[in-house]
Protein backbone atom coordinates (compact mmCIF):
# COMPACT_ATOMS: atom_id res chain seq x y z
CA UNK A 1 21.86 -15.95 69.34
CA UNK A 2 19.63 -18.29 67.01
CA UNK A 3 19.36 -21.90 69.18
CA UNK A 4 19.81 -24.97 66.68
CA UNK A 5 17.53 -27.79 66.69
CA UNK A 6 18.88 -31.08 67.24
CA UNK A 7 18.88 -32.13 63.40
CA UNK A 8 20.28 -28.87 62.48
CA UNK A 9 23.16 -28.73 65.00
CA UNK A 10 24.21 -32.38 63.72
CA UNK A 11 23.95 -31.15 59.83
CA UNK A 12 26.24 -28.44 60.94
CA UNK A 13 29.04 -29.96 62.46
CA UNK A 14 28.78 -32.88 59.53
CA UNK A 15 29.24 -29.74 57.22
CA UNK A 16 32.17 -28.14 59.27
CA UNK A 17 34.05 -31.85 59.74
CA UNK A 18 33.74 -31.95 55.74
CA UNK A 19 34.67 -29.11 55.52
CA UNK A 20 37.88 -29.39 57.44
CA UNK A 21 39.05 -32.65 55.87
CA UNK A 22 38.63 -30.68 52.51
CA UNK A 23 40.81 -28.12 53.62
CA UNK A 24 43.88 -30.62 54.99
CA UNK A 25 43.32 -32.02 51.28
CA UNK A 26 42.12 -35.28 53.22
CA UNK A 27 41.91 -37.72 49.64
CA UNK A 28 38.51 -39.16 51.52
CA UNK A 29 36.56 -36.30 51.06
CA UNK A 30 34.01 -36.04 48.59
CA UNK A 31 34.64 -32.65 46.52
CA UNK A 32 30.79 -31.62 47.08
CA UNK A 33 28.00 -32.67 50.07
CA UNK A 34 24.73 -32.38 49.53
CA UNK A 35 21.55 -31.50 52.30
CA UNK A 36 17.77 -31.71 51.32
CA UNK A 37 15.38 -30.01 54.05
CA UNK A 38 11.88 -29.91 53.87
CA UNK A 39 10.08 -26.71 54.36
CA UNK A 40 10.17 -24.78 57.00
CA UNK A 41 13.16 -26.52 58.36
CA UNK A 42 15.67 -23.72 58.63
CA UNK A 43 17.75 -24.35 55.83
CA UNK A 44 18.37 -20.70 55.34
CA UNK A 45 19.27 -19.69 58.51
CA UNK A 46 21.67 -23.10 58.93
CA UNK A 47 23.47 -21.64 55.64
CA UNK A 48 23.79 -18.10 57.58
CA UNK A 49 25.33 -19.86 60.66
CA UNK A 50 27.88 -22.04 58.38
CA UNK A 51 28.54 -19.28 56.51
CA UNK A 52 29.61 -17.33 59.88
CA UNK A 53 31.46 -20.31 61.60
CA UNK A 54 33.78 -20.78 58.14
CA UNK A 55 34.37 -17.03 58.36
CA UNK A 56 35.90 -17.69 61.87
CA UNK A 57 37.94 -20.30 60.62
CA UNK A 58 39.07 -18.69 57.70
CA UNK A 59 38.61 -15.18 57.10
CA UNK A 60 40.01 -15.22 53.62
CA UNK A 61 37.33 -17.30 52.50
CA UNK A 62 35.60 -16.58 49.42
CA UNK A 63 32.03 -18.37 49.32
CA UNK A 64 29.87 -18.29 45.66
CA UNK A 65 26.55 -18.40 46.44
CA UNK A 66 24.69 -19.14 43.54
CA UNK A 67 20.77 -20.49 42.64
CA UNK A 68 19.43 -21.66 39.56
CA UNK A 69 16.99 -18.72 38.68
CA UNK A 70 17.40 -15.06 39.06
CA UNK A 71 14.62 -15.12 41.01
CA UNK A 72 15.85 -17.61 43.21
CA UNK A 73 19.13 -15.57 43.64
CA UNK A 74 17.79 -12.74 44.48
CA UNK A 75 15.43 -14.41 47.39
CA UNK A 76 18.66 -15.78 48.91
CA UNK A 77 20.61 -12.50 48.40
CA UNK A 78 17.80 -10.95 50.87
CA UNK A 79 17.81 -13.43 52.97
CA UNK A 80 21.51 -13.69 53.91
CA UNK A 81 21.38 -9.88 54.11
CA UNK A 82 18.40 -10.11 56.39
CA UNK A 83 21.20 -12.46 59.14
CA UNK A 84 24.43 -10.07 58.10
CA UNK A 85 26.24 -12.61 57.06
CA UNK A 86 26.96 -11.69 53.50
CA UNK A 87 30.94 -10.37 53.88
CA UNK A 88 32.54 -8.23 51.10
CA UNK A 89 34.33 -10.92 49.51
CA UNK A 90 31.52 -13.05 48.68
CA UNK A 91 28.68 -13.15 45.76
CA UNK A 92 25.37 -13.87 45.24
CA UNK A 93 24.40 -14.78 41.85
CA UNK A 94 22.67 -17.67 39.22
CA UNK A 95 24.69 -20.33 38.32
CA UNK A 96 25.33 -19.36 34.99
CA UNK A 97 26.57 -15.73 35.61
CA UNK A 98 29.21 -17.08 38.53
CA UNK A 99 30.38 -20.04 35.90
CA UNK A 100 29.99 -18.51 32.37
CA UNK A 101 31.09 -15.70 30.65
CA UNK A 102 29.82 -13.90 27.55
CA UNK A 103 30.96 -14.68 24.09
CA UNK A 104 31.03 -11.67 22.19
CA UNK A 105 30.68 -10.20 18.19
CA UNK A 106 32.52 -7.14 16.80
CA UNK A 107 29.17 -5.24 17.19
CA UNK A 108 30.22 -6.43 20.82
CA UNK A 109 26.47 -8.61 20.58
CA UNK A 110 26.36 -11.29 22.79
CA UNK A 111 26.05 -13.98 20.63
CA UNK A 112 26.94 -16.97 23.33
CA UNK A 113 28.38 -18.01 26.78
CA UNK A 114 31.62 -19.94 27.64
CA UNK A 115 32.52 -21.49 31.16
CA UNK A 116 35.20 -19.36 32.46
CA UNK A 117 38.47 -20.19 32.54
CA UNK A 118 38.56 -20.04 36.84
CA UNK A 119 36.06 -18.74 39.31
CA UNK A 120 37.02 -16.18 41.74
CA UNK A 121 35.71 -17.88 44.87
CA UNK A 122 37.06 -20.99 46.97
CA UNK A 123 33.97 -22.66 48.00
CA UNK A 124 30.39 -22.70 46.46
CA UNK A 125 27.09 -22.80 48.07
CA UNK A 126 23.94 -23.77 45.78
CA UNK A 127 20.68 -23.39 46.47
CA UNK A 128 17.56 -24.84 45.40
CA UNK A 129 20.07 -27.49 43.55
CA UNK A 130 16.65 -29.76 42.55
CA UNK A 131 17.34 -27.71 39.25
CA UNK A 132 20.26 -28.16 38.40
CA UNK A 133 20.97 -30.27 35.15
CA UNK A 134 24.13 -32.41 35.19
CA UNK A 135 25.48 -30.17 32.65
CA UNK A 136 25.58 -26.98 34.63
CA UNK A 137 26.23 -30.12 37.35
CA UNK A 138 29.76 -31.47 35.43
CA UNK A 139 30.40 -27.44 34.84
CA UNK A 140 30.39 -26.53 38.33
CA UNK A 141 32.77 -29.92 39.19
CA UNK A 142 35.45 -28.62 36.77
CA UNK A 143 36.82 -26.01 38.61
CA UNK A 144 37.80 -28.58 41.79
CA UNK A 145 36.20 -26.34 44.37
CA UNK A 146 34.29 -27.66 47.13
CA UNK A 147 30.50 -27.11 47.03
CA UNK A 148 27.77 -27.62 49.23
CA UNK A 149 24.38 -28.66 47.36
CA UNK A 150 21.03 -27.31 49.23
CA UNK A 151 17.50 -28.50 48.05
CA UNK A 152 14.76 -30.42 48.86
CA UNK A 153 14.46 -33.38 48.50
CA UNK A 154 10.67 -33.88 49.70
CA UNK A 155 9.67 -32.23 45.77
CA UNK A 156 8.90 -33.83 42.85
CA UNK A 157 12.27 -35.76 41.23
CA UNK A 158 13.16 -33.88 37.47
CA UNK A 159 10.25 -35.15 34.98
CA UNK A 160 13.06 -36.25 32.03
CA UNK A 161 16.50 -37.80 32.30
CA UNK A 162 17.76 -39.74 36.06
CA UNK A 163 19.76 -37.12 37.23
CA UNK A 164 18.84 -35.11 40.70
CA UNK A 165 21.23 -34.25 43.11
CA UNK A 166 18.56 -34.44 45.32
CA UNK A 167 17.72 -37.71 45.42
CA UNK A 168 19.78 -39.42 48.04
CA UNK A 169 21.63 -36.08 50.31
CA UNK A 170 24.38 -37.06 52.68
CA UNK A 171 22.50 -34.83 55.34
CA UNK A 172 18.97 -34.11 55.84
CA UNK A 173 16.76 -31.75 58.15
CA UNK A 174 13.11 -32.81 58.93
CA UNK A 175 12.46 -30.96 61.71
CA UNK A 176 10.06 -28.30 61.03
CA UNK A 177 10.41 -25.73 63.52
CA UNK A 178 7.65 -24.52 66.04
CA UNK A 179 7.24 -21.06 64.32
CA UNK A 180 7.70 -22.71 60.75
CA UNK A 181 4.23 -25.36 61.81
CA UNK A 182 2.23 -21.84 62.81
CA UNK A 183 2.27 -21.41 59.25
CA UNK A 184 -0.70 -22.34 57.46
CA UNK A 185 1.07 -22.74 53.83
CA UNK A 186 4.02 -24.88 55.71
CA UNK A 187 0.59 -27.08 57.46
CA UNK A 188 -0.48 -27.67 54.62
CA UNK A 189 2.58 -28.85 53.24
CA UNK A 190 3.12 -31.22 55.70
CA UNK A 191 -0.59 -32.59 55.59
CA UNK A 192 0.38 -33.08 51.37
CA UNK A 193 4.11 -34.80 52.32
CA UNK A 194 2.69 -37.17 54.83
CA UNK A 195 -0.63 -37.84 54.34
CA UNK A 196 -0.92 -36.64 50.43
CA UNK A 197 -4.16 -35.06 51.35
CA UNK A 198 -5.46 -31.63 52.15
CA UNK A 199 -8.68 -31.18 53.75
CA UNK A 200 -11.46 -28.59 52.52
CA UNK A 201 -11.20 -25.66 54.67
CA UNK A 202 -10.51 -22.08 55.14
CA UNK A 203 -6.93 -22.09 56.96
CA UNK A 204 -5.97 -18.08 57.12
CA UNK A 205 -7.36 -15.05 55.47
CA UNK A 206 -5.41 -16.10 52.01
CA UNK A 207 -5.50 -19.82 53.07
CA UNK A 208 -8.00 -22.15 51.65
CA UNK A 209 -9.45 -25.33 49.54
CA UNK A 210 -12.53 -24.67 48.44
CA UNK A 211 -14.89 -27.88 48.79
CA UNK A 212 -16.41 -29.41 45.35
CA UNK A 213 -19.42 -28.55 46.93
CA UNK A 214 -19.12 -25.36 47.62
CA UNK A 215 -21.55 -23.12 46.02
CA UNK A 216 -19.31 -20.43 45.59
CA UNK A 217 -15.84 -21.89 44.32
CA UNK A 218 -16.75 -21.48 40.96
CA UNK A 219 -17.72 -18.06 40.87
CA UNK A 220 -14.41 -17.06 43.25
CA UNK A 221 -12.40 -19.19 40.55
CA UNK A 222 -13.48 -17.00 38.05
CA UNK A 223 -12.64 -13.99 40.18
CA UNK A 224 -9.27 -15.21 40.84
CA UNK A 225 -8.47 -16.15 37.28
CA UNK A 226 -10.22 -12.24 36.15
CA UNK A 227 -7.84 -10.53 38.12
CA UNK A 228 -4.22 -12.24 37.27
CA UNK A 229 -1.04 -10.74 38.09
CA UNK A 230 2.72 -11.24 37.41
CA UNK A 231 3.01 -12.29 40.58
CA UNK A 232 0.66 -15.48 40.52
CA UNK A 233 1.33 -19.24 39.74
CA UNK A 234 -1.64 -20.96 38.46
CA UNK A 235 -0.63 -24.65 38.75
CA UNK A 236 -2.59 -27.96 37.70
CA UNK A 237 -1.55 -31.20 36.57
CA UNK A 238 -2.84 -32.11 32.81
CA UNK A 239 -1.30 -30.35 30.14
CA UNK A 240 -4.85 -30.44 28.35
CA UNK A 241 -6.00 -28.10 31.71
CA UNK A 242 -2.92 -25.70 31.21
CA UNK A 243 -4.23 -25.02 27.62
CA UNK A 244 -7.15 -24.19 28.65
CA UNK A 245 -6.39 -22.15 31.29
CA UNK A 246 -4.30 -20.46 29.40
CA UNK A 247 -6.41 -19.47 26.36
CA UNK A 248 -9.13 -18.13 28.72
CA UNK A 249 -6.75 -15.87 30.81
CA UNK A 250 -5.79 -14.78 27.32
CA UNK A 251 -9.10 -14.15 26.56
CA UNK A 252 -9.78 -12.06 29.74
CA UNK A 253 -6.55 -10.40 29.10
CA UNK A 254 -8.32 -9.33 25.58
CA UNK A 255 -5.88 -11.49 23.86
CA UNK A 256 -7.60 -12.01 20.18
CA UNK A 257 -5.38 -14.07 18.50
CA UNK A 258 -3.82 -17.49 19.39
CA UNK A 259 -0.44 -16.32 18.30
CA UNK A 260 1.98 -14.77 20.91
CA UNK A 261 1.51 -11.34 21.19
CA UNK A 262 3.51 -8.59 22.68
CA UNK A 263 2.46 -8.24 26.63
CA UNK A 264 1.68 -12.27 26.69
CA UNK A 265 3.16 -14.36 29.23
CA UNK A 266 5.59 -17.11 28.57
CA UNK A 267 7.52 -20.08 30.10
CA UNK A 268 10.93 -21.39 28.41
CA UNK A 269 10.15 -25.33 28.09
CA UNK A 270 14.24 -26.00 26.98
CA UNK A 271 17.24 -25.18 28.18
CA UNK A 272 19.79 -23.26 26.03
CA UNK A 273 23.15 -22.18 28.19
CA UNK A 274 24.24 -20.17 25.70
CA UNK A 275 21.09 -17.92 25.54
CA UNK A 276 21.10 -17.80 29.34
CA UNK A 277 17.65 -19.27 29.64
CA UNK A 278 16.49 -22.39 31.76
CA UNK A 279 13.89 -24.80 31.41
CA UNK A 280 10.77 -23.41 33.49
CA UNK A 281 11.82 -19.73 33.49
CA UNK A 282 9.15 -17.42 32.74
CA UNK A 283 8.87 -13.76 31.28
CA UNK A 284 7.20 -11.16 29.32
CA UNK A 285 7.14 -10.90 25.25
CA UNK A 286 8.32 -7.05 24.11
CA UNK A 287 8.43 -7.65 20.64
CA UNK A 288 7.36 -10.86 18.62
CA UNK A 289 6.93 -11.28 14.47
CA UNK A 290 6.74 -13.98 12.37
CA UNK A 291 10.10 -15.11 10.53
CA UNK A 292 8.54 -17.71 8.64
CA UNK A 293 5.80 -20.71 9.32
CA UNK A 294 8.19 -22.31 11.81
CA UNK A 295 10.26 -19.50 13.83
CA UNK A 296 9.18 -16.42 15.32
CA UNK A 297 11.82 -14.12 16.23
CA UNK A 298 11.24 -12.88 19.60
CA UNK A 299 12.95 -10.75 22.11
CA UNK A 300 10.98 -11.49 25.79
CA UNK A 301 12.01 -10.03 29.84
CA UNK A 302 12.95 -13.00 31.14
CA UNK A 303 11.64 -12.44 35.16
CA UNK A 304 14.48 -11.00 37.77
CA UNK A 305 16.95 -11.57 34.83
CA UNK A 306 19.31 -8.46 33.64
CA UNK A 307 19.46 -9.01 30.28
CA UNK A 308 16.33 -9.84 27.36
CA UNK A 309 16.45 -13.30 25.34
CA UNK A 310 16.31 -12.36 21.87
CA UNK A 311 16.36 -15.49 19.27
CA UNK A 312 13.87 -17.61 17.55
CA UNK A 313 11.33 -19.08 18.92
CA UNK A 314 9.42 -22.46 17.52
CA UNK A 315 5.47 -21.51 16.10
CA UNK A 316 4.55 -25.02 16.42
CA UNK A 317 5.30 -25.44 20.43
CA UNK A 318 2.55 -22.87 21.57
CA UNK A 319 -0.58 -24.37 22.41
CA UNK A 320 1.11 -28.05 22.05
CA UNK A 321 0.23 -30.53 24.56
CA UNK A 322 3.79 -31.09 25.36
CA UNK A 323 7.51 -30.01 25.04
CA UNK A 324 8.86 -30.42 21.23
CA UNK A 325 11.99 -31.65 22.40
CA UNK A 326 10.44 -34.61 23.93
CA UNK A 327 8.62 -35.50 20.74
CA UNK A 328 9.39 -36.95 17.06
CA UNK A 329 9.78 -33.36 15.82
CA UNK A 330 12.81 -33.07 18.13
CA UNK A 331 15.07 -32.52 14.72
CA UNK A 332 12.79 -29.98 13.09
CA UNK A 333 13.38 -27.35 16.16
CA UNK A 334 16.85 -28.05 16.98
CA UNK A 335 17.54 -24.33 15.25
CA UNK A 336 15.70 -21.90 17.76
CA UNK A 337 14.16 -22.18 21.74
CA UNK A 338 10.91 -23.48 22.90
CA UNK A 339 8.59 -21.43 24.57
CA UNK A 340 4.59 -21.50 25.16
CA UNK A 341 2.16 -19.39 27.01
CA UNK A 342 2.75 -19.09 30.75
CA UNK A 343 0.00 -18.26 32.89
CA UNK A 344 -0.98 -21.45 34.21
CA UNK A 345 1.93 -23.83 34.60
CA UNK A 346 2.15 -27.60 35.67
CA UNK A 347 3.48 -28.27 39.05
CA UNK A 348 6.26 -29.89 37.53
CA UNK A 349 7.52 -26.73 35.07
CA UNK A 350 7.10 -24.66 38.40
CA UNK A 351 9.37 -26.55 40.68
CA UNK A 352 12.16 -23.92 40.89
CA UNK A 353 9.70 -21.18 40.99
CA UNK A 354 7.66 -19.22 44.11
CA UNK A 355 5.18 -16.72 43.84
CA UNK A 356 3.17 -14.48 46.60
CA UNK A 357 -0.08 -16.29 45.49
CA UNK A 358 -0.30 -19.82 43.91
CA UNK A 359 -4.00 -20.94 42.53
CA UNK A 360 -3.61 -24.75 43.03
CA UNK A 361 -5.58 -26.92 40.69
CA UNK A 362 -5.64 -30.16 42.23
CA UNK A 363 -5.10 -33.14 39.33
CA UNK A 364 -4.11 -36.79 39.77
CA UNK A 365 -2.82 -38.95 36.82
CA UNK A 366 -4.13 -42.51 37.39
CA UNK A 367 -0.76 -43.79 36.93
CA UNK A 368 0.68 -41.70 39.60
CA UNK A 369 1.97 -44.02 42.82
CA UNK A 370 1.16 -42.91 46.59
CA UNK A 371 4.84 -41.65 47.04
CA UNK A 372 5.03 -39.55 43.66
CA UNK A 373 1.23 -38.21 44.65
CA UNK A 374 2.67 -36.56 47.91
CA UNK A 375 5.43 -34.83 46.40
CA UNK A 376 3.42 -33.71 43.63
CA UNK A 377 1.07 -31.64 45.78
CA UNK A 378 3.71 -30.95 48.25
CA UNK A 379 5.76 -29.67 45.71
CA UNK A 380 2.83 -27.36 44.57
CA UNK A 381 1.99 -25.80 48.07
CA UNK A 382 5.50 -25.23 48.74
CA UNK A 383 5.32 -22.55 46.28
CA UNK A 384 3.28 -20.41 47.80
CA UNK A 385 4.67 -17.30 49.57
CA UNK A 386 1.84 -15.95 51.13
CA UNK A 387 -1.64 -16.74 49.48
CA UNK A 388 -2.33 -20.29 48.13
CA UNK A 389 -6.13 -21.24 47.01
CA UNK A 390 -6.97 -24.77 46.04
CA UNK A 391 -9.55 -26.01 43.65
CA UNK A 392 -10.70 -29.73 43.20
CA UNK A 393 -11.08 -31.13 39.95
């Protein structure tokens, strides 16, 4: 039997008393209610709990849990299977796939998505709702089930536009637990949150932030950057450093030409619902020729995704110092998707995203406040799994 803290215990029966008045149709109660929780905070194992108290209550209950990423799904999937609590009528899925449904060609080509007409579920749980867009957002309201919103709200707020659900929750946890603070990735998070500094040191085996002085940072740097893997986030915070870093993996890599090239790494800078990609979702190129001096047409593995993007991509975003979409040329590459090269990422393109090993590039804009500081390099340790080395700049 898993003992609450106090915070957790009172988010609980806020959740279940919600819940309730939903139920008896009570015309005060919001249709959603959101909860941010810090790391290390038990959000996860609060959601297992709920999830087992609402089966008591109801055991007809059909609950959609649904993240923003594949990725993201599929961490949540193994964690509710880890606690049991997963029963046969519910799902685990993105967003999109529990919302939208394929639109489909004679050649039966997928050539779009739709929402669907009704969901099969009667409540919804998100996770890691800091993503979601308030399309996907207005989407998800449309089908009048309740849903409860997790996230957390000590990250960075979305870079464009003034929606976050995350911004004010109705609940909150802050309590990091005892066995949570052991952890030297959640320490250092809560040195970055509160204090917005992280002290040179070597904090575990796969722990550390290498000194400016340190004779040997450079040469490890290297190392690190020499032997990248799929399953690495190189973060920073200038775009003019993700370029760079960038081109010289590439290099390493034995990359030749700045054009994408089949095997290159790539991030998704736009959203496009009815290609079933995301802003900040990363993958692999398979095959990738020139359509003319504007489009590529590429087909790319999108990461922990079932099925490939294939469509045209813009020429003129890779390399660029910032999303096309965001600039003048905004009506010149309305006919195709963004993508550039994705082996080092800012922090903000990888909120959404963990890896086993994060290289952490520490970079402060001058125009950055105190408070938007902290949960920029919060924001980046927090997506380390396991490993997570830090460079000064």
């Amino acid at each position: 039997m898993i003992n609450l803290s106090k915070d957790q215990q009172n988010v609980l029966d806020s959740i279940l008393a919600w819940s309730a008045g939903w139920r008896k149709k009570e015309k005060e109660k919001k249709q959603f209610i959101t909860l941010g929780g810090y790391a290390g905070t038990g959000k996860t194992t609060l959601i297992a709990i709920l999830r087992q108290k609402l089966a008591k209550e109801n055991k007809n209950l059909k609950v959609g849990f649904a993240s923003y990423t594949g990725k993201a799904a599929r961490v949540l999937k193994n964690k509710l299977k880890m606690q049991n609590v997963i029963l046969k009528k519910d799902t685990v899925s993105t967003i999109h796939s529990l919302i939208y449904s394929p639109i489909v060609n004679e050649k039966e080509e997928i050539i779009g998505w739709q929402t669907k007409d009704e969901i099969e579920c009667n409540l919804i749980i998100i996770d890691e709702a800091s993503m979601v867009d308030e399309t996907i957002w207005n989407h998800l309201l449309g089908y009048h089930v309740p849903i409860i919103v997790v996230g957390d709200h000590g990250q960075l707020p979305p870079i464009k536009g003034n929606f976050n659900l995350m911004e004010d929750p109705n609940l909150r946890l802050e309590e990091i637990h005892r066995q949570a603070r052991q952890n030297p990735i959640i320490g250092l998070s809560i040195q970055a949150r509160e204090h917005g500094l992280i002290r040179p040191g070597k904090y575990s085996s796969g722990v550390k932030k290498f000194s400016p002085d340190d004779p040997d940072a450079r040469e490890e740097m290297g190392e690190m950057l020499a032997n990248f893997q799929t399953d690495t986030l190189i973060l920073c915070g200038y775009n003019s450093t993700r370029r760079k870093l960038n081109n010289h993996i590439r290099n390493i890599l034995g990359f030749e030409s700045p054009e994408p090239q089949s095997g290159d790494r790539v991030i998704c800078l736009r959203n496009n619902h009815k290609k079933n990609i995301a802003n900040g979702m990363l993958g692999t190129i398979i095959n990738i020729k020139k359509k003319d001096n504007s489009w590529y047409e590429a087909e790319i593995c999108m990461d922990d995704e079932d099925k490939n993007y294939e469509g045209l991509i813009s020429v003129m975003q890779f390399n660029s110092d910032k999303p096309l979409n965001f600039t003048e040329k905004r009506s010149q590459i309305m006919a195709g998707d963004l993508f550039d090269f994705g082996y080092a990422l800012t922090v903000h393109k990888a909120q959404g995203s963990q890896s086993k090993k994060v290289i952490l590039f520490e970079e402060r804009f001058k125009q950055m406040t105190d408070d938007i500081w902290r949960r920029w390099l919060y924001t980046a340790v927090t997506r380390a799994e396991e490993e997570l080395y830090i460079f000064s700049t």
